[in-house]
Structures are given as structure tokens and as C-alpha cells.
């Protein structure tokens, strides 16, 4: 005997809401995974931060004094945050050079903080920007570092998109070689915003430093597609206003 399920006493709009709710619950794990960020585990340790000897005579004054920094273990993004990842979270793409595979650019401090807050709400994680010290330790290869001038090599063309090879534009993330930890594009492609306020270094040893307590500028690291090799070294520092928008800078995440 055939059984018939009747919806005689259920309003059509209520049935539709129920179907949509079920669909959303089924889709939620997929959405969370699609907006997750591939991270690399960085084992904590002590390193020398600033213009160490391999940086040569090209270092700027703000790369001194060289000082010892000790960091706890953390995670950092394997790649710069892409335009696709930004669109999945924010529903828009502010970048000038548009391509899902490219790093997102033309975003400022407040934009990035809004992205992080929404991403954390979706994934249940605690993503953030890396501190300047975390960024440099990862760029140097962490405890696997070999003392390169750039992130992963002395030969910048092997690991970076910079002014001589970029075609005057950013390029898809992860298309040059990685550094010692398997992280891509920490030299070139786009400057990367860090957590810290820009400030002078302290010569004293530090543990898990977070930079100046206040300031006028934020810190950018790593160089860009428009930057000469000198400006792509692992110790180079650049300052920018928090509200600044440009096509040269983006970011990667830490955890």
C-alpha cells in the first residue's frame, strides 16, 4: 500500500523555510572548508632579527639594531590571501588587478580586520595578522633557515615576482619557489601588512614582541612586484598609513 505524506496543514512558506534551513546545515561544513586557509606550522625558536650580515651594505637605518628574538610556535599562511578567498568571505573584490589566483590588494587595515573577523566567524578559528617578528622568522626559514638574503634563496628570480620579472603586475600565488619551510611569496609579489605599529627596534633581547604600543603607521614587509631586489630582502621594512589603499600591498594570515 502506497504511503502519501500530506502537507495539508503546513503553510508553503514554512515548508520553504524548512528546506532552506536543511540546505544551509548541509552546506555549512563545505563553506567552512572552502574558506579555510592553508597554514604552515612554525616551530618556535630564537633568531637574530634585523640587518644581519647577509643583508649586505644595503640595509636601511630602521633595520638596526640587530637583536635577538624568541618566539613561541605558531602558524602562518602558506600563501598570500587570494582574491578568491577574499570574495568568498566578503562578497566583493576591491583589487585593481583582478584574477581569483592573484593576491588581494587595494585593501587597508580596517578592510583586513573586517575580513579576519568574518573569516573567524565562519571557520571558528582565530586568524590574525602575523607580528613583524613572526613574519621575519618565517621569511628567514625559521629553524631551518640557511641565512639567505631573500626568503628561500640568494637568487631572487627563483623565489620572487619583483620589478624585473613581474610584467609590472602581481602574479598568481605559489608560482615561484618556496622557502625552507614551504612558504611562498614572502619575497615580492605584494608587500604584506603585519600586526605591528611601525617603530624603532630595541637592542635588548625580546620574547614574542608585538611592536610599538601605538603609532601613526603600520608595518609592511617583503617587497612587491614593483620593487627592486634591494627592497625585497628579508629584513627590509616599510611603513604605511592604516587607511592607505594601493595595488602593491596585501597580506597573509597567522594563527
PDB file of C-alpha atoms in Angstrom:
ATOM      1  CA  UNK A   1       0.000   0.000   0.000  1.00  0.00           C
ATOM      2  CA  UNK A   2       1.467   3.357  -1.070  1.00  0.00           C
ATOM      3  CA  UNK A   3       2.016   5.881   1.699  1.00  0.00           C
ATOM      4  CA  UNK A   4       1.379   9.529   0.960  1.00  0.00           C
ATOM      5  CA  UNK A   5       2.852  12.299   3.105  1.00  0.00           C
ATOM      6  CA  UNK A   6       0.418  15.185   3.306  1.00  0.00           C
ATOM      7  CA  UNK A   7       1.352  18.840   3.878  1.00  0.00           C
ATOM      8  CA  UNK A   8      -2.253  19.898   4.121  1.00  0.00           C
ATOM      9  CA  UNK A   9      -1.822  21.866   7.331  1.00  0.00           C
ATOM     10  CA  UNK A  10       1.661  23.289   6.594  1.00  0.00           C
ATOM     11  CA  UNK A  11       1.938  26.699   5.012  1.00  0.00           C
ATOM     12  CA  UNK A  12       4.030  26.784   1.799  1.00  0.00           C
ATOM     13  CA  UNK A  13       6.357  29.475   3.174  1.00  0.00           C
ATOM     14  CA  UNK A  14       7.078  27.353   6.274  1.00  0.00           C
ATOM     15  CA  UNK A  15       7.918  24.354   4.103  1.00  0.00           C
ATOM     16  CA  UNK A  16      10.279  26.528   2.057  1.00  0.00           C
ATOM     17  CA  UNK A  17      11.995  27.842   5.184  1.00  0.00           C
ATOM     18  CA  UNK A  18      12.488  24.291   6.416  1.00  0.00           C
ATOM     19  CA  UNK A  19      14.040  23.208   3.126  1.00  0.00           C
ATOM     20  CA  UNK A  20      16.351  26.231   3.081  1.00  0.00           C
ATOM     21  CA  UNK A  21      17.421  25.592   6.675  1.00  0.00           C
ATOM     22  CA  UNK A  22      18.220  21.953   5.915  1.00  0.00           C
ATOM     23  CA  UNK A  23      20.183  23.002   2.828  1.00  0.00           C
ATOM     24  CA  UNK A  24      22.167  25.560   4.845  1.00  0.00           C
ATOM     25  CA  UNK A  25      23.030  22.983   7.514  1.00  0.00           C
ATOM     26  CA  UNK A  26      24.238  20.532   4.883  1.00  0.00           C
ATOM     27  CA  UNK A  27      26.261  23.220   3.123  1.00  0.00           C
ATOM     28  CA  UNK A  28      27.889  24.746   6.213  1.00  0.00           C
ATOM     29  CA  UNK A  29      30.814  22.295   6.502  1.00  0.00           C
ATOM     30  CA  UNK A  30      31.620  22.786   2.814  1.00  0.00           C
ATOM     31  CA  UNK A  31      31.562  26.574   3.154  1.00  0.00           C
ATOM     32  CA  UNK A  32      33.841  26.470   6.179  1.00  0.00           C
ATOM     33  CA  UNK A  33      36.360  24.262   4.364  1.00  0.00           C
ATOM     34  CA  UNK A  34      36.309  26.337   1.169  1.00  0.00           C
ATOM     35  CA  UNK A  35      37.122  29.470   3.164  1.00  0.00           C
ATOM     36  CA  UNK A  36      39.823  27.830   5.252  1.00  0.00           C
ATOM     37  CA  UNK A  37      43.413  28.983   4.773  1.00  0.00           C
ATOM     38  CA  UNK A  38      46.313  26.580   4.168  1.00  0.00           C
ATOM     39  CA  UNK A  39      48.756  27.130   7.019  1.00  0.00           C
ATOM     40  CA  UNK A  40      52.340  26.106   7.748  1.00  0.00           C
ATOM     41  CA  UNK A  41      53.407  25.178  11.293  1.00  0.00           C
ATOM     42  CA  UNK A  42      56.336  27.272  12.508  1.00  0.00           C
ATOM     43  CA  UNK A  43      58.279  25.733  15.384  1.00  0.00           C
ATOM     44  CA  UNK A  44      59.233  28.351  17.948  1.00  0.00           C
ATOM     45  CA  UNK A  45      62.824  29.355  18.487  1.00  0.00           C
ATOM     46  CA  UNK A  46      65.321  32.183  18.799  1.00  0.00           C
ATOM     47  CA  UNK A  47      66.681  34.132  15.841  1.00  0.00           C
ATOM     48  CA  UNK A  48      68.567  37.307  15.038  1.00  0.00           C
ATOM     49  CA  UNK A  49      66.206  39.971  13.691  1.00  0.00           C
ATOM     50  CA  UNK A  50      67.254  42.917  11.562  1.00  0.00           C
ATOM     51  CA  UNK A  51      70.111  43.649   9.172  1.00  0.00           C
ATOM     52  CA  UNK A  52      72.250  40.558   9.706  1.00  0.00           C
ATOM     53  CA  UNK A  53      75.483  40.158   7.745  1.00  0.00           C
ATOM     54  CA  UNK A  54      73.971  38.501   4.641  1.00  0.00           C
ATOM     55  CA  UNK A  55      71.812  41.598   4.084  1.00  0.00           C
ATOM     56  CA  UNK A  56      74.957  43.387   2.920  1.00  0.00           C
ATOM     57  CA  UNK A  57      75.546  47.134   2.864  1.00  0.00           C
ATOM     58  CA  UNK A  58      72.087  47.932   1.501  1.00  0.00           C
ATOM     59  CA  UNK A  59      70.237  47.897   4.814  1.00  0.00           C
ATOM     60  CA  UNK A  60      68.317  50.953   5.991  1.00  0.00           C
ATOM     61  CA  UNK A  61      68.753  52.546   9.402  1.00  0.00           C
ATOM     62  CA  UNK A  62      65.430  51.153  10.650  1.00  0.00           C
ATOM     63  CA  UNK A  63      66.739  47.594  10.197  1.00  0.00           C
ATOM     64  CA  UNK A  64      69.086  48.231  13.135  1.00  0.00           C
ATOM     65  CA  UNK A  65      69.931  47.450  15.848  1.00  0.00           C
ATOM     66  CA  UNK A  66      70.193  43.740  15.183  1.00  0.00           C
ATOM     67  CA  UNK A  67      68.654  41.939  18.164  1.00  0.00           C
ATOM     68  CA  UNK A  68      67.690  38.503  19.460  1.00  0.00           C
ATOM     69  CA  UNK A  69      64.029  37.482  19.377  1.00  0.00           C
ATOM     70  CA  UNK A  70      62.447  34.362  20.867  1.00  0.00           C
ATOM     71  CA  UNK A  71      59.058  33.222  19.574  1.00  0.00           C
ATOM     72  CA  UNK A  72      56.573  30.567  20.620  1.00  0.00           C
ATOM     73  CA  UNK A  73      55.312  28.176  17.942  1.00  0.00           C
ATOM     74  CA  UNK A  74      52.600  29.471  15.610  1.00  0.00           C
ATOM     75  CA  UNK A  75      51.110  29.009  12.145  1.00  0.00           C
ATOM     76  CA  UNK A  76      51.443  31.270   9.123  1.00  0.00           C
ATOM     77  CA  UNK A  77      49.729  31.225   5.744  1.00  0.00           C
ATOM     78  CA  UNK A  78      51.429  29.148   3.073  1.00  0.00           C
ATOM     79  CA  UNK A  79      50.293  31.737   0.533  1.00  0.00           C
ATOM     80  CA  UNK A  80      49.215  35.349   0.473  1.00  0.00           C
ATOM     81  CA  UNK A  81      45.434  35.693   0.797  1.00  0.00           C
ATOM     82  CA  UNK A  82      43.958  35.472  -2.695  1.00  0.00           C
ATOM     83  CA  UNK A  83      41.172  37.389  -4.359  1.00  0.00           C
ATOM     84  CA  UNK A  84      39.062  34.224  -4.433  1.00  0.00           C
ATOM     85  CA  UNK A  85      39.407  33.790  -0.668  1.00  0.00           C
ATOM     86  CA  UNK A  86      38.536  37.437  -0.135  1.00  0.00           C
ATOM     87  CA  UNK A  87      35.432  37.167  -2.338  1.00  0.00           C
ATOM     88  CA  UNK A  88      34.237  34.020  -0.550  1.00  0.00           C
ATOM     89  CA  UNK A  89      34.250  35.884   2.751  1.00  0.00           C
ATOM     90  CA  UNK A  90      33.455  39.480   1.803  1.00  0.00           C
ATOM     91  CA  UNK A  91      31.355  39.055  -1.332  1.00  0.00           C
ATOM     92  CA  UNK A  92      33.380  41.638  -3.275  1.00  0.00           C
ATOM     93  CA  UNK A  93      36.781  42.116  -4.868  1.00  0.00           C
ATOM     94  CA  UNK A  94      38.437  45.516  -4.366  1.00  0.00           C
ATOM     95  CA  UNK A  95      41.624  44.562  -6.246  1.00  0.00           C
ATOM     96  CA  UNK A  96      42.795  46.572  -9.248  1.00  0.00           C
ATOM     97  CA  UNK A  97      44.406  43.574 -10.986  1.00  0.00           C
ATOM     98  CA  UNK A  98      41.522  41.115 -10.973  1.00  0.00           C
ATOM     99  CA  UNK A  99      42.088  37.348 -11.054  1.00  0.00           C
ATOM    100  CA  UNK A 100      40.996  34.785  -8.453  1.00  0.00           C
ATOM    101  CA  UNK A 101      44.536  33.375  -8.264  1.00  0.00           C
ATOM    102  CA  UNK A 102      46.220  36.698  -7.529  1.00  0.00           C
ATOM    103  CA  UNK A 103      46.834  38.096  -4.052  1.00  0.00           C
ATOM    104  CA  UNK A 104      44.138  40.522  -2.973  1.00  0.00           C
ATOM    105  CA  UNK A 105      45.371  44.135  -2.974  1.00  0.00           C
ATOM    106  CA  UNK A 106      43.904  47.614  -2.634  1.00  0.00           C
ATOM    107  CA  UNK A 107      42.759  46.811   0.924  1.00  0.00           C
ATOM    108  CA  UNK A 108      43.622  48.760   4.070  1.00  0.00           C
ATOM    109  CA  UNK A 109      43.953  47.907   7.755  1.00  0.00           C
ATOM    110  CA  UNK A 110      40.249  48.222   8.550  1.00  0.00           C
ATOM    111  CA  UNK A 111      39.260  46.168   5.496  1.00  0.00           C
ATOM    112  CA  UNK A 112      41.611  43.385   6.542  1.00  0.00           C
ATOM    113  CA  UNK A 113      40.383  43.387  10.135  1.00  0.00           C
ATOM    114  CA  UNK A 114      36.797  43.084   8.890  1.00  0.00           C
ATOM    115  CA  UNK A 115      37.811  40.167   6.647  1.00  0.00           C
ATOM    116  CA  UNK A 116      39.526  38.414   9.564  1.00  0.00           C
ATOM    117  CA  UNK A 117      36.521  38.870  11.849  1.00  0.00           C
ATOM    118  CA  UNK A 118      34.162  37.393   9.259  1.00  0.00           C
ATOM    119  CA  UNK A 119      36.539  34.539   8.424  1.00  0.00           C
ATOM    120  CA  UNK A 120      36.844  33.654  12.104  1.00  0.00           C
ATOM    121  CA  UNK A 121      33.055  33.677  12.480  1.00  0.00           C
ATOM    122  CA  UNK A 122      32.749  31.249   9.552  1.00  0.00           C
ATOM    123  CA  UNK A 123      35.573  28.890  10.499  1.00  0.00           C
ATOM    124  CA  UNK A 124      35.521  29.129  14.291  1.00  0.00           C
ATOM    125  CA  UNK A 125      39.271  29.797  14.251  1.00  0.00           C
ATOM    126  CA  UNK A 126      41.343  32.757  15.460  1.00  0.00           C
ATOM    127  CA  UNK A 127      43.144  34.009  12.391  1.00  0.00           C
ATOM    128  CA  UNK A 128      45.091  37.263  12.694  1.00  0.00           C
ATOM    129  CA  UNK A 129      47.909  39.166  11.048  1.00  0.00           C
ATOM    130  CA  UNK A 130      51.421  37.969  11.914  1.00  0.00           C
ATOM    131  CA  UNK A 131      53.575  40.177  14.092  1.00  0.00           C
ATOM    132  CA  UNK A 132      56.586  41.677  12.374  1.00  0.00           C
ATOM    133  CA  UNK A 133      58.870  39.288  14.263  1.00  0.00           C
ATOM    134  CA  UNK A 134      56.745  36.263  13.300  1.00  0.00           C
ATOM    135  CA  UNK A 135      56.792  37.406   9.695  1.00  0.00           C
ATOM    136  CA  UNK A 136      60.581  37.771   9.583  1.00  0.00           C
ATOM    137  CA  UNK A 137      61.246  34.478  11.365  1.00  0.00           C
ATOM    138  CA  UNK A 138      59.049  32.633   8.855  1.00  0.00           C
ATOM    139  CA  UNK A 139      60.588  34.509   5.914  1.00  0.00           C
ATOM    140  CA  UNK A 140      64.054  33.505   7.106  1.00  0.00           C
ATOM    141  CA  UNK A 141      63.021  29.853   7.174  1.00  0.00           C
ATOM    142  CA  UNK A 142      62.541  29.507  10.930  1.00  0.00           C
ATOM    143  CA  UNK A 143      64.780  26.881  12.500  1.00  0.00           C
ATOM    144  CA  UNK A 144      65.542  25.539   9.011  1.00  0.00           C
ATOM    145  CA  UNK A 145      66.864  28.884   7.789  1.00  0.00           C
ATOM    146  CA  UNK A 146      70.060  28.907   5.731  1.00  0.00           C
ATOM    147  CA  UNK A 147      70.851  32.602   6.023  1.00  0.00           C
ATOM    148  CA  UNK A 148      69.593  33.755   2.636  1.00  0.00           C
ATOM    149  CA  UNK A 149      69.233  37.404   1.691  1.00  0.00           C
ATOM    150  CA  UNK A 150      65.758  36.705   0.296  1.00  0.00           C
ATOM    151  CA  UNK A 151      63.099  34.293   1.522  1.00  0.00           C
ATOM    152  CA  UNK A 152      64.397  30.929   0.341  1.00  0.00           C
ATOM    153  CA  UNK A 153      67.340  31.859  -1.892  1.00  0.00           C
ATOM    154  CA  UNK A 154      70.184  34.207  -2.752  1.00  0.00           C
ATOM    155  CA  UNK A 155      68.802  34.163  -6.313  1.00  0.00           C
ATOM    156  CA  UNK A 156      65.717  36.362  -6.183  1.00  0.00           C
ATOM    157  CA  UNK A 157      64.399  35.271  -9.579  1.00  0.00           C
ATOM    158  CA  UNK A 158      63.940  31.721  -8.255  1.00  0.00           C
ATOM    159  CA  UNK A 159      61.553  32.666  -5.461  1.00  0.00           C
ATOM    160  CA  UNK A 160      60.000  36.046  -6.232  1.00  0.00           C
ATOM    161  CA  UNK A 161      57.982  38.233  -8.565  1.00  0.00           C
ATOM    162  CA  UNK A 162      59.742  41.598  -8.457  1.00  0.00           C
ATOM    163  CA  UNK A 163      60.316  44.589 -10.760  1.00  0.00           C
ATOM    164  CA  UNK A 164      62.483  42.773 -13.340  1.00  0.00           C
ATOM    165  CA  UNK A 165      60.250  39.741 -13.964  1.00  0.00           C
ATOM    166  CA  UNK A 166      56.707  40.556 -12.825  1.00  0.00           C
ATOM    167  CA  UNK A 167      55.394  42.156 -16.010  1.00  0.00           C
ATOM    168  CA  UNK A 168      54.545  45.193 -13.826  1.00  0.00           C
ATOM    169  CA  UNK A 169      51.697  43.394 -12.086  1.00  0.00           C
ATOM    170  CA  UNK A 170      51.124  40.835  -9.321  1.00  0.00           C
ATOM    171  CA  UNK A 171      51.221  37.175 -10.296  1.00  0.00           C
ATOM    172  CA  UNK A 172      49.322  34.063  -9.120  1.00  0.00           C
ATOM    173  CA  UNK A 173      50.388  32.999  -5.638  1.00  0.00           C
ATOM    174  CA  UNK A 174      52.652  29.982  -5.267  1.00  0.00           C
ATOM    175  CA  UNK A 175      54.074  30.097  -8.792  1.00  0.00           C
ATOM    176  CA  UNK A 176      57.672  30.740  -7.709  1.00  0.00           C
ATOM    177  CA  UNK A 177      59.757  28.518  -5.451  1.00  0.00           C
ATOM    178  CA  UNK A 178      59.065  28.176  -1.699  1.00  0.00           C
ATOM    179  CA  UNK A 179      61.426  28.967   1.145  1.00  0.00           C
ATOM    180  CA  UNK A 180      62.917  26.429   3.554  1.00  0.00           C
ATOM    181  CA  UNK A 181      59.570  25.994   5.338  1.00  0.00           C
ATOM    182  CA  UNK A 182      57.492  25.570   2.188  1.00  0.00           C
ATOM    183  CA  UNK A 183      56.078  29.123   2.304  1.00  0.00           C
ATOM    184  CA  UNK A 184      55.584  31.054  -0.935  1.00  0.00           C
ATOM    185  CA  UNK A 185      55.948  34.707  -1.980  1.00  0.00           C
ATOM    186  CA  UNK A 186      57.404  36.111   1.231  1.00  0.00           C
ATOM    187  CA  UNK A 187      59.743  37.923  -1.126  1.00  0.00           C
ATOM    188  CA  UNK A 188      57.985  40.016  -3.769  1.00  0.00           C
ATOM    189  CA  UNK A 189      54.516  39.799  -5.352  1.00  0.00           C
ATOM    190  CA  UNK A 190      52.833  42.129  -2.808  1.00  0.00           C
ATOM    191  CA  UNK A 191      54.053  43.846   0.336  1.00  0.00           C
ATOM    192  CA  UNK A 192      52.493  42.132   3.355  1.00  0.00           C
ATOM    193  CA  UNK A 193      50.855  44.006   6.210  1.00  0.00           C
ATOM    194  CA  UNK A 194      51.855  42.968   9.723  1.00  0.00           C
ATOM    195  CA  UNK A 195      50.131  43.428  13.072  1.00  0.00           C
ATOM    196  CA  UNK A 196      52.626  45.910  14.491  1.00  0.00           C
ATOM    197  CA  UNK A 197      52.718  49.654  14.653  1.00  0.00           C
ATOM    198  CA  UNK A 198      55.883  50.854  12.935  1.00  0.00           C
ATOM    199  CA  UNK A 199      58.583  51.786  15.442  1.00  0.00           C
ATOM    200  CA  UNK A 200      62.310  51.673  16.145  1.00  0.00           C
ATOM    201  CA  UNK A 201      63.919  48.387  17.121  1.00  0.00           C
ATOM    202  CA  UNK A 202      65.155  47.753  20.655  1.00  0.00           C
ATOM    203  CA  UNK A 203      68.649  46.292  21.025  1.00  0.00           C
ATOM    204  CA  UNK A 204      67.623  44.170  24.023  1.00  0.00           C
ATOM    205  CA  UNK A 205      66.577  40.511  23.577  1.00  0.00           C
ATOM    206  CA  UNK A 206      62.808  40.125  23.293  1.00  0.00           C
ATOM    207  CA  UNK A 207      60.235  37.364  23.645  1.00  0.00           C
ATOM    208  CA  UNK A 208      57.107  37.366  21.454  1.00  0.00           C
ATOM    209  CA  UNK A 209      57.358  41.097  20.651  1.00  0.00           C
ATOM    210  CA  UNK A 210      54.300  42.841  19.222  1.00  0.00           C
ATOM    211  CA  UNK A 211      55.893  46.147  18.265  1.00  0.00           C
ATOM    212  CA  UNK A 212      55.219  49.666  19.480  1.00  0.00           C
ATOM    213  CA  UNK A 213      52.170  50.172  21.709  1.00  0.00           C
ATOM    214  CA  UNK A 214      50.859  52.927  19.447  1.00  0.00           C
ATOM    215  CA  UNK A 215      51.893  54.805  16.342  1.00  0.00           C
ATOM    216  CA  UNK A 216      50.977  56.553  13.131  1.00  0.00           C
ATOM    217  CA  UNK A 217      51.965  53.846  10.648  1.00  0.00           C
ATOM    218  CA  UNK A 218      51.681  50.072  10.265  1.00  0.00           C
ATOM    219  CA  UNK A 219      54.479  47.802   9.025  1.00  0.00           C
ATOM    220  CA  UNK A 220      54.771  46.241   5.572  1.00  0.00           C
ATOM    221  CA  UNK A 221      57.304  43.521   4.776  1.00  0.00           C
ATOM    222  CA  UNK A 222      58.700  41.567   1.840  1.00  0.00           C
ATOM    223  CA  UNK A 223      58.683  43.815  -1.225  1.00  0.00           C
ATOM    224  CA  UNK A 224      56.370  43.657  -4.219  1.00  0.00           C
ATOM    225  CA  UNK A 225      56.014  43.121  -7.962  1.00  0.00           C
ATOM    226  CA  UNK A 226      57.183  46.727  -8.423  1.00  0.00           C
ATOM    227  CA  UNK A 227      60.152  46.573  -6.037  1.00  0.00           C
ATOM    228  CA  UNK A 228      63.864  46.294  -6.877  1.00  0.00           C
ATOM    229  CA  UNK A 229      65.835  43.443  -5.265  1.00  0.00           C
ATOM    230  CA  UNK A 230      67.238  45.711  -2.545  1.00  0.00           C
ATOM    231  CA  UNK A 231      63.696  46.310  -1.289  1.00  0.00           C
ATOM    232  CA  UNK A 232      62.801  42.614  -1.226  1.00  0.00           C
ATOM    233  CA  UNK A 233      65.309  41.439   1.388  1.00  0.00           C
ATOM    234  CA  UNK A 234      64.001  39.553   4.438  1.00  0.00           C
ATOM    235  CA  UNK A 235      64.932  42.382   6.825  1.00  0.00           C
ATOM    236  CA  UNK A 236      63.522  45.291   4.790  1.00  0.00           C
ATOM    237  CA  UNK A 237      60.815  47.370   6.489  1.00  0.00           C
ATOM    238  CA  UNK A 238      58.270  49.760   5.022  1.00  0.00           C
ATOM    239  CA  UNK A 239      55.702  51.888   6.821  1.00  0.00           C
ATOM    240  CA  UNK A 240      52.207  52.745   5.630  1.00  0.00           C
ATOM    241  CA  UNK A 241      49.215  54.664   6.950  1.00  0.00           C
ATOM    242  CA  UNK A 242      46.448  52.327   8.192  1.00  0.00           C
ATOM    243  CA  UNK A 243      43.962  53.864   5.738  1.00  0.00           C
ATOM    244  CA  UNK A 244      46.319  53.538   2.742  1.00  0.00           C
ATOM    245  CA  UNK A 245      44.984  51.793  -0.382  1.00  0.00           C
ATOM    246  CA  UNK A 246      47.325  50.697  -3.168  1.00  0.00           C
ATOM    247  CA  UNK A 247      47.980  47.920  -5.655  1.00  0.00           C
ATOM    248  CA  UNK A 248      51.333  46.966  -4.128  1.00  0.00           C
ATOM    249  CA  UNK A 249      50.259  45.553  -0.768  1.00  0.00           C
ATOM    250  CA  UNK A 250      48.200  42.645   0.542  1.00  0.00           C
ATOM    251  CA  UNK A 251      48.592  40.245   3.454  1.00  0.00           C
ATOM    252  CA  UNK A 252      48.886  36.690   4.729  1.00  0.00           C
ATOM    253  CA  UNK A 253      47.421  35.284   7.908  1.00  0.00           C
ATOM    254  CA  UNK A 254      48.783  33.820  11.120  1.00  0.00           C
ATOM    255  CA  UNK A 255      47.197  31.605  13.739  1.00  0.00           C
TER     256      UNK A 255
END
